Coordinates of C-alpha atoms in Angstrom, one line a residue:
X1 CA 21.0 15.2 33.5
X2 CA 24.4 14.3 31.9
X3 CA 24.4 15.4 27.8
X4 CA 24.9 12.6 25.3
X5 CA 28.4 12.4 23.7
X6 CA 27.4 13.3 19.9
X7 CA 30.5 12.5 18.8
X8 CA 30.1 8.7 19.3
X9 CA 28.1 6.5 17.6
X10 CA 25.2 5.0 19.9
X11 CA 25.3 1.4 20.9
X12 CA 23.3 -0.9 18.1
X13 CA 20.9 -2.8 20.1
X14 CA 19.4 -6.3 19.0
X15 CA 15.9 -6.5 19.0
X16 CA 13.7 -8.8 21.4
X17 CA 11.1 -11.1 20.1
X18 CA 7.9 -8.7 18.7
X19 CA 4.2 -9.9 19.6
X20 CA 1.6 -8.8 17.7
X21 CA -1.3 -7.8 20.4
X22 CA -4.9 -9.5 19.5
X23 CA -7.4 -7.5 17.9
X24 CA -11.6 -8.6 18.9
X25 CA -13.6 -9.4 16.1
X26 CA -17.3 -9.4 16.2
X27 CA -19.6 -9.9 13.7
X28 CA -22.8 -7.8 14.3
X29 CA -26.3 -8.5 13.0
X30 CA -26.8 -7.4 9.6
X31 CA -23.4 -8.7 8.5
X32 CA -20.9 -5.8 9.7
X33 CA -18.3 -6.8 11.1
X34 CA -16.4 -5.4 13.9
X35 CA -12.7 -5.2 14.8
X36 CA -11.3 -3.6 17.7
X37 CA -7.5 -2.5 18.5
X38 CA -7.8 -1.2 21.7
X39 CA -5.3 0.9 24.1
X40 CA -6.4 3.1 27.1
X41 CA -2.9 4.9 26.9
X42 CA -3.6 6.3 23.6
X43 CA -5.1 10.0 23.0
X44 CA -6.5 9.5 19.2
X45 CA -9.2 7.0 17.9
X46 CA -9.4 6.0 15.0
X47 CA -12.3 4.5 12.7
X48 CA -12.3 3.1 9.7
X49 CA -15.6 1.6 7.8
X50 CA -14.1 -0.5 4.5
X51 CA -16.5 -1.1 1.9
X52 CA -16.0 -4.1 -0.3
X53 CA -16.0 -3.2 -4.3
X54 CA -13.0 -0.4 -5.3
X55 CA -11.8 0.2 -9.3
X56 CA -11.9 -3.4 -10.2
X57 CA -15.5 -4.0 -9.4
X58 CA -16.7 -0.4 -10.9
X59 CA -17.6 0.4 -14.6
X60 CA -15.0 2.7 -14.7
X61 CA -12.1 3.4 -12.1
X62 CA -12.7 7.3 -12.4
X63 CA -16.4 6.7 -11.3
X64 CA -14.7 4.5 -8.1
X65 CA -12.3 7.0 -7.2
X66 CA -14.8 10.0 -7.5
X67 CA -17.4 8.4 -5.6
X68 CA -14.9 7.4 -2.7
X69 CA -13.6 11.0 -2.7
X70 CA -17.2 12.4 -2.2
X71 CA -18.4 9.9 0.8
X72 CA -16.7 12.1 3.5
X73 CA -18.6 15.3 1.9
X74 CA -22.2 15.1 3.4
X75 CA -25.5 13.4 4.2
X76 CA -29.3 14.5 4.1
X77 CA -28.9 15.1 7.6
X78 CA -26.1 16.7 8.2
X79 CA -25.2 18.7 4.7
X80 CA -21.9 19.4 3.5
X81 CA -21.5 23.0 5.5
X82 CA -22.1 21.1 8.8
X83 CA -20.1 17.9 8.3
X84 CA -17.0 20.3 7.5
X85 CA -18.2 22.9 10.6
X86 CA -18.4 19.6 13.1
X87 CA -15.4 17.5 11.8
X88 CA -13.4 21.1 11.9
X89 CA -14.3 21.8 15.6
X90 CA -13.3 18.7 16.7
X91 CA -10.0 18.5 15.3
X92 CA -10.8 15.7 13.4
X93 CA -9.7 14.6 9.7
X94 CA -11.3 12.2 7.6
X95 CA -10.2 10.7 3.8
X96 CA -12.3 8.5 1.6
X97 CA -10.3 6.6 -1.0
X98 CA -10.7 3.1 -2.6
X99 CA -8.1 0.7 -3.9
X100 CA -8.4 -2.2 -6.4
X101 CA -11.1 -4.3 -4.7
X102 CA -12.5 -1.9 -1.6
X103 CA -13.6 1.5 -1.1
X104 CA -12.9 3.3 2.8
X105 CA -13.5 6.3 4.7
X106 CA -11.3 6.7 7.5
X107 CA -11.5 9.0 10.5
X108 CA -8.7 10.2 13.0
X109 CA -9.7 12.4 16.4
X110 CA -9.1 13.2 20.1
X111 CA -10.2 10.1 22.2
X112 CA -13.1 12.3 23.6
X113 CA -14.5 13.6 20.3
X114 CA -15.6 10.1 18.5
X115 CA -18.8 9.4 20.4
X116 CA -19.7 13.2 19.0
X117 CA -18.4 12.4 15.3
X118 CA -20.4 9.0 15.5
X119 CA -23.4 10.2 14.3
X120 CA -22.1 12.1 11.8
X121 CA -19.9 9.2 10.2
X122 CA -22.5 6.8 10.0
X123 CA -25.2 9.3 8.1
X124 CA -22.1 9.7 5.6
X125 CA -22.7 6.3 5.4
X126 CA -26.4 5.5 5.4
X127 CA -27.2 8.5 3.9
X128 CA -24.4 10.3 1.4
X129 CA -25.7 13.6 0.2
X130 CA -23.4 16.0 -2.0
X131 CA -24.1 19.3 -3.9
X132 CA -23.0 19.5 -7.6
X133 CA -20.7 22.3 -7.2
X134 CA -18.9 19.6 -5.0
X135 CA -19.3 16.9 -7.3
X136 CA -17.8 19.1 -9.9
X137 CA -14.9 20.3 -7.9
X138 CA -13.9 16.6 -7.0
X139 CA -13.7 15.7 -10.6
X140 CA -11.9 18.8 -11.3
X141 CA -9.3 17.9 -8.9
X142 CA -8.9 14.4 -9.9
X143 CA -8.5 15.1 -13.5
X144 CA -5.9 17.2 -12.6
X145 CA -4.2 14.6 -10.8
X146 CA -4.2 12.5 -13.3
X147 CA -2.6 14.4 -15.8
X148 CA -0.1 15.6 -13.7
X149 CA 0.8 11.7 -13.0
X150 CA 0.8 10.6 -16.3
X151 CA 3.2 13.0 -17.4
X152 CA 5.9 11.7 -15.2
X153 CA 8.0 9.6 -16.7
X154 CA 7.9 7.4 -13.9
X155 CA 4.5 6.9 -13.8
X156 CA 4.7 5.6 -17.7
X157 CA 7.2 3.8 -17.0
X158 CA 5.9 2.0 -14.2
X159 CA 2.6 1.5 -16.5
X160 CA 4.2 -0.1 -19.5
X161 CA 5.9 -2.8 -17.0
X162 CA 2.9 -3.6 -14.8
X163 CA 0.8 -4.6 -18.2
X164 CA 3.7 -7.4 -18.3
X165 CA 3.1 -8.6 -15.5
X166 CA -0.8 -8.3 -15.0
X167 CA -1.3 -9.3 -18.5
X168 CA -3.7 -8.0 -21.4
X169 CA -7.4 -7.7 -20.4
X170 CA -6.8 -7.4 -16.0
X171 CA -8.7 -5.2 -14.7
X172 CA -6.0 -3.4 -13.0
X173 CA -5.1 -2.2 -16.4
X174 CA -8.2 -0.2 -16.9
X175 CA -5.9 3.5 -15.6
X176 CA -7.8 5.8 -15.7
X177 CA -7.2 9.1 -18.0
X178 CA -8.1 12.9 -17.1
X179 CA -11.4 12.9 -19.7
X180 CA -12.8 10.0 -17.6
X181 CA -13.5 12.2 -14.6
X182 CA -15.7 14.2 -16.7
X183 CA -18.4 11.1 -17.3
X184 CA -19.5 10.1 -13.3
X185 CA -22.7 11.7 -12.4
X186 CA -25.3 12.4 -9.4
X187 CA -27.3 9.3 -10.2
X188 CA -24.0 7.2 -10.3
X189 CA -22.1 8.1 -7.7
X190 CA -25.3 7.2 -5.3
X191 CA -25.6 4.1 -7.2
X192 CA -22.2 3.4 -6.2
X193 CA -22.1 4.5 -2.7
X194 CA -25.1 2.7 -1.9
X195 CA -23.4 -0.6 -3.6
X196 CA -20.0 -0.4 -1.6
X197 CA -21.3 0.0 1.7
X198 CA -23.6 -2.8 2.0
X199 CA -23.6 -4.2 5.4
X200 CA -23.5 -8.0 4.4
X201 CA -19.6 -7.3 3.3
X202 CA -18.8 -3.9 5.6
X203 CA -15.5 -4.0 7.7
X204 CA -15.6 -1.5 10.5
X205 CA -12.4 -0.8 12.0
X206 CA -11.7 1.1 15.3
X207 CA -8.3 1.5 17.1
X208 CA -6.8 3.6 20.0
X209 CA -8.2 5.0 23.1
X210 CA -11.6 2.5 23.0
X211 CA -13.8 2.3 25.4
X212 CA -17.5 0.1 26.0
X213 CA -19.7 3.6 25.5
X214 CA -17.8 3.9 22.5
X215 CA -18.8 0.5 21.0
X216 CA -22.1 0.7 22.0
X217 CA -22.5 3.5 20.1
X218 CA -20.5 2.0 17.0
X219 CA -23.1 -1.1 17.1
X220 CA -25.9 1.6 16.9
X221 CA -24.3 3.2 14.2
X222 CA -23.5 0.4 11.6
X223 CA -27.4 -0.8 12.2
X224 CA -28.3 1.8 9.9
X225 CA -25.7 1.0 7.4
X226 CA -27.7 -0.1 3.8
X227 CA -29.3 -3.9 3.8
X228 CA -28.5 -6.1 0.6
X229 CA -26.6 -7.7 -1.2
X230 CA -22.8 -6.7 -1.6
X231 CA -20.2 -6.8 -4.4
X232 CA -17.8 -9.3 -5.0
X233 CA -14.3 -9.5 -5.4
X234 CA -13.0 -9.0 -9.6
X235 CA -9.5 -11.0 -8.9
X236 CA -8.2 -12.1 -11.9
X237 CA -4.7 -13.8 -11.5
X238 CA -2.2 -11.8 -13.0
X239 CA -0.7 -13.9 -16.5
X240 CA 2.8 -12.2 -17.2
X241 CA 4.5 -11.9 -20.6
X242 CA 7.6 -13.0 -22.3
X243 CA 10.5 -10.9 -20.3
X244 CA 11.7 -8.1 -22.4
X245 CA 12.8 -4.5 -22.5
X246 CA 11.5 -1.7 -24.2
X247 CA 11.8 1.9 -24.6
X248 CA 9.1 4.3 -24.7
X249 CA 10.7 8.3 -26.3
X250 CA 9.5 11.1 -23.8
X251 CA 10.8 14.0 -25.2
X252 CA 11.9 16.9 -23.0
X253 CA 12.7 14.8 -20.5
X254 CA 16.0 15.5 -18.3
X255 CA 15.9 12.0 -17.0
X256 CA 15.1 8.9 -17.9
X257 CA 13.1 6.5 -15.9
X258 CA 14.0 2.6 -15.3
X259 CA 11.2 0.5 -14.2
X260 CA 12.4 -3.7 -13.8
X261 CA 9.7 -5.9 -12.6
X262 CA 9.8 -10.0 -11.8
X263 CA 7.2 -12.2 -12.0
X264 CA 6.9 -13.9 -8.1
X265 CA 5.6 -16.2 -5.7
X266 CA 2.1 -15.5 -4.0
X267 CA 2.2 -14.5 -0.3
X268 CA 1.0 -17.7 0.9
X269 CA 4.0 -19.3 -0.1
X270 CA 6.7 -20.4 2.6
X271 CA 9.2 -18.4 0.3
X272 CA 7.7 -15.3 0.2
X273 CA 8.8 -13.9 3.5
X274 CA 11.9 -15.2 2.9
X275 CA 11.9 -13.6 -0.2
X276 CA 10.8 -10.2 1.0
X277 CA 14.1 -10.4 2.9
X278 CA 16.4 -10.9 0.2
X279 CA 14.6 -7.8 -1.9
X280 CA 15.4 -5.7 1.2
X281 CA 19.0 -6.7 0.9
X282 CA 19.0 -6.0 -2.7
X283 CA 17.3 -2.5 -2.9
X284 CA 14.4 -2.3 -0.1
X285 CA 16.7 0.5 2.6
X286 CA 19.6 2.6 2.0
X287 CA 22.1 0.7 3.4
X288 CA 20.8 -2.1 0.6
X289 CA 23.2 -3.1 -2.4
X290 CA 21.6 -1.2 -5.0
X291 CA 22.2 1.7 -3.6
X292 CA 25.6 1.1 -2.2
X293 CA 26.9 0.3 -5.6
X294 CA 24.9 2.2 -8.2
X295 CA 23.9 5.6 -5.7
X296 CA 27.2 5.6 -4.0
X297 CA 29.9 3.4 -5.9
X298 CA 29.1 4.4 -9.5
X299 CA 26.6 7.4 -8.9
X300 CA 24.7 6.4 -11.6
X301 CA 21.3 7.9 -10.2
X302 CA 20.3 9.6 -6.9
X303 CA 18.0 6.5 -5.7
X304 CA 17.1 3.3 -6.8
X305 CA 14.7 0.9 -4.9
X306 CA 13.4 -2.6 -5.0
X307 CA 10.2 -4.3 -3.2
X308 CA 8.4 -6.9 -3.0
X309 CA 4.3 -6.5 -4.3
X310 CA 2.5 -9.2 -3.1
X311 CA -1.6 -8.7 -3.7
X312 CA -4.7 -11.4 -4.1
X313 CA -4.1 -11.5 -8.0
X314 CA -0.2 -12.6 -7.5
X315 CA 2.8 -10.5 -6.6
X316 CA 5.9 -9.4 -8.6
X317 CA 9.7 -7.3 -7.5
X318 CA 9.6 -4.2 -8.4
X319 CA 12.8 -2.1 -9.2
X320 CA 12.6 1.3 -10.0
X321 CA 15.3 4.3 -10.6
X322 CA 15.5 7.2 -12.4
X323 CA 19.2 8.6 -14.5
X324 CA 20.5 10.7 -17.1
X325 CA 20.0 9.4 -20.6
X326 CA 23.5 8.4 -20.9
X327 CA 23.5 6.1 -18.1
X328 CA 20.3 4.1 -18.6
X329 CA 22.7 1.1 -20.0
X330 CA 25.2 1.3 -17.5
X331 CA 22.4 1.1 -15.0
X332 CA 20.9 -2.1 -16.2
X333 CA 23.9 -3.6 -16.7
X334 CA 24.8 -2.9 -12.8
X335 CA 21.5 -4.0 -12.1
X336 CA 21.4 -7.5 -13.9
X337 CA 24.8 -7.8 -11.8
X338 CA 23.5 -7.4 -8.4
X339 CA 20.5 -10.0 -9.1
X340 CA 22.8 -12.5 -10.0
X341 CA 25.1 -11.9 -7.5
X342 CA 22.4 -12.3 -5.1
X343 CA 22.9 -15.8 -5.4
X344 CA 26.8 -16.1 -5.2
X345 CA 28.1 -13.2 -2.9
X346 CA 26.4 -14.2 0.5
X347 CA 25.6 -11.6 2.6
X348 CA 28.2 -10.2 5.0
X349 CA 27.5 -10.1 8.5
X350 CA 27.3 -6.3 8.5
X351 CA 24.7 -6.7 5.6
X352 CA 22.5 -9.5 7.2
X353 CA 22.5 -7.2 10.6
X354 CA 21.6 -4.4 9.0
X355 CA 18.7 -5.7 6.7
X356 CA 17.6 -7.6 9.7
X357 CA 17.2 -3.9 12.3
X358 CA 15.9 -2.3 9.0
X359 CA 13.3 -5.1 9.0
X360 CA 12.6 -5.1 12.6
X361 CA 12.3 -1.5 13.3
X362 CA 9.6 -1.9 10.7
X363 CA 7.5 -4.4 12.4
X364 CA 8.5 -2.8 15.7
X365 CA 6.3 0.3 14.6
X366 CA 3.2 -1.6 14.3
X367 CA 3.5 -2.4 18.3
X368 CA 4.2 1.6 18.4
X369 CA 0.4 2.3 19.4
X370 CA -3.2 0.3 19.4
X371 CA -3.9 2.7 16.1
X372 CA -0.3 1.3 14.3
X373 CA -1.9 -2.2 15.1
X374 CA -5.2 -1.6 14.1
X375 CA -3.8 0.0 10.3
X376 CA -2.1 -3.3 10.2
X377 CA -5.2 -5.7 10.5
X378 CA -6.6 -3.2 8.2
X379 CA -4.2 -4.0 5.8
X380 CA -4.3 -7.5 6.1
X381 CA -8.2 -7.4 5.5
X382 CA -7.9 -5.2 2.0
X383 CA -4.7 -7.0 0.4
X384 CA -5.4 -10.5 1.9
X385 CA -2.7 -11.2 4.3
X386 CA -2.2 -15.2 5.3
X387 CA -2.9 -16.2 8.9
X388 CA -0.2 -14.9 11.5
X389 CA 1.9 -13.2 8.4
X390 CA 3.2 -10.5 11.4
X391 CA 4.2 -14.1 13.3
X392 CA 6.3 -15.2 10.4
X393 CA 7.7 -12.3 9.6
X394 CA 8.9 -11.7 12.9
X395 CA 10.3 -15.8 13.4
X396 CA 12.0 -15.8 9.5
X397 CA 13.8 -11.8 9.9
X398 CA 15.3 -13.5 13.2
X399 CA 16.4 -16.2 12.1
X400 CA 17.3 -16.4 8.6
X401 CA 20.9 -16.4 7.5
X402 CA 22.7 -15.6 4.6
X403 CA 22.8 -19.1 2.7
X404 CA 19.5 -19.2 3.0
X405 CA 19.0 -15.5 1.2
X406 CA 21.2 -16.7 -1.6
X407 CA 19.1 -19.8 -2.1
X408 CA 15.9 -17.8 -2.6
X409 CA 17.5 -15.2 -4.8
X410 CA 18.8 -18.0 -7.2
X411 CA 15.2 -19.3 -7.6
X412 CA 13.0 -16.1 -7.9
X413 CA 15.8 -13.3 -8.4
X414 CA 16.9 -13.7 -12.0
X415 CA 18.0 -11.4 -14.0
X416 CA 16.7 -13.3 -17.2
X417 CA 13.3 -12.5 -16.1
X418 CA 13.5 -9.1 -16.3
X419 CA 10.5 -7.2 -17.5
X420 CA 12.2 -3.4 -18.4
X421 CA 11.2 -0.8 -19.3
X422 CA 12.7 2.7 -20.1
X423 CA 11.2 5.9 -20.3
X424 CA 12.7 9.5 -21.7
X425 CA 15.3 10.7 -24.3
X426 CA 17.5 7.1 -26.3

């Protein structure tokens, strides 16, 4: 075997078109429904049952969050000691976690192991069962969590300019704070449990090494899953306010934080994609012009990024950094520069090239394995993903071209709709 020459850079190769492989959908009786990423190559399955209510449908977003946390502890028939004794022997890990508008538990083992797991996974399900000392601890940790993140200064900051754009009254504004983990109860978290996992509106999710014994004994599974009627989506469309900047004084604090957001399209509009894009170029990779001028050029902060949030209540560009006091103005000013140069300094062809690998390594990962495509019809089921989104995506990074960058920046990128926000010592 001849060595590779370290000392020269490896050939860039262009990528080929990407197709998204098919995932089977079924919807089972009792309302479950059933979607299937499967690969016989791969070692792991994955399952993943989504629930439909998260923090925007609960009284409280502590009660959500504690009550997902607890649905992977136990069940009447199989107590906490025994689900951890099971899940442990098989080398198997599980997570339950809810977002704004759904509430998962999510479970990752050897291929061979599932049709064992099965039966445990679905009496978390049908039955949840969890001592107090566990309910206690969950809070504990929780609260602790949360006070940890709301002491960062980028946490505030990114607070203060989300309630720009959401507006007053969303309920994505309800953040929790570390006394509200104190208030869920036994009686609730049951109440909640039971709500979220109604079958009418339950999402199962399997991926990887899949097999027809395997489904057969999924279908067996979700028929136990609780009857009823589900809860519905809160979306409330986000209603941004007047752009402005702010400062909020953190004392103590040896940096500051800079949080910019922009008010955007919603993904279901043919400039969204194409808008992605041009975020990437500005800030979304390291090679991107934010960090090329204000990380390396100016070294005004060690990182600065930029994306592109696009979710069922609307979507917004979010640019975020972090810098000594002193250079908080500088920083902006750079910033305001880049967006409006967005329009008038067309990408180079080095630029364009390397935003579009960035971008198709990206989607290249989701054909890595069947579980990589099964997380990503996953995600297009909790955030509300349009129709062939992956098909776009793939079509517009190949093709688009620099002109076309700098026409979407000039209608969405502009810097006079800045929402700012700064966080630490003036």
């Amino acid at each position: 075997m001849i060595a590779p020459d370290r000392t020269k850079a490896p050939a860039i190769k262009t990528f080929g078109r990407l197709h998204l492989p098919p995932q089977t959908v079924e919807t089972l009786p009792g309302g479950v429904t059933l979607h299937v990423s499967a690969d016989d190559g791969c070692p792991l399955t994955r399952l993943c049952i989504v629930g439909s209510g998260g923090k925007d449908e609960a009284s409280s977003p502590a009660l959500a969050m504690v009550a997902a946390a607890l649905a992977t502890e136990g069940s009447r028939s199989c107590d906490e000691d025994a689900t951890a004794d099971i899940l442990d022997f098989c080398g198997a890990t599980i997570s339950g976690r809810c977002t704004d508008h759904f509430t998962r538990v999510e479970i990752t083992s050897l291929a061979p192991a599932m049709l064992q797991l099965l039966p445990v996974v679905g009496a978390l399900i049908a039955e949840p069962q969890f001592s107090r000392g566990r309910l206690e601890a969950v809070k504990s940790s929780l609260a602790s969590r949360c006070a940890y993140e709301a002491s960062r200064v980028d946490d505030i900051a990114y607070k203060a300019a989300f309630r720009m754009i959401a507006g007053e009254g969303n309920p994505q504004l309800r953040f929790p704070m570390p006394e509200d983990f104190a208030s869920p109860e036994s009686p609730q978290v049951y109440k909640r449990l039971n709500e979220v996992f109604r079958a009418e509106r339950v999402h199962v999710f399997i991926s990887g090494a899949v097999d027809a014994a395997l489904l057969d004994a999924v279908r067996s599974i979700v028929a136990t899953f609780p009857a009823g009627v589900a809860l519905k989506s809160n979306i409330v469309p986000y209603s941004p306010a007047a752009p402005a900047e702010i400062h909020i004084p953190h004392s103590g604090a040896e940096q500051c934080a800079v949080e910019v957001m922009i008010p955007a399209i919603s993904r279901s509009h043919p400039d969204y994609i194409p808008l992605r894009l041009a975020v990437t170029a500005l800030g979304g990779f390291f090679g991107s012009r934010l960090m090329q001028n204000i990380r390396e050029d100016k070294g005004l902060t060690y990182g600065i990024s930029a994306s592109l949030n696009g979710v069922q209540e609307g979507s917004f560009v979010d640019i975020s950094a972090q810098c000594a006091p002193e250079y908080t103005r500088q920083l902006i000013d750079e910033l305001r520069i880049e967006l409006a140069a967005m329009r008038t300094r067309l990408l180079s062809k080095d630029e364009l090239l390397r935003m579009r690998l960035f971008e198709q390594t990206r989607l290249a990962s989701l054909l890595d394995n069947a579980i990589a495509t099964g997380d990503h019809y996953l995600t297009a089921h909790t955030i509300g993903l349009p129709p062939h989104y992956f098909e776009e995506q793939e079509k517009i990074t190949a093709e688009i071209t620099p002109e076309e960058i700098a026409e979407v920046s000039a209608r969405y990128l502009r810097p006079e709709e800045m929402r700012t926000v700064i966080v630490g010592e003036k």
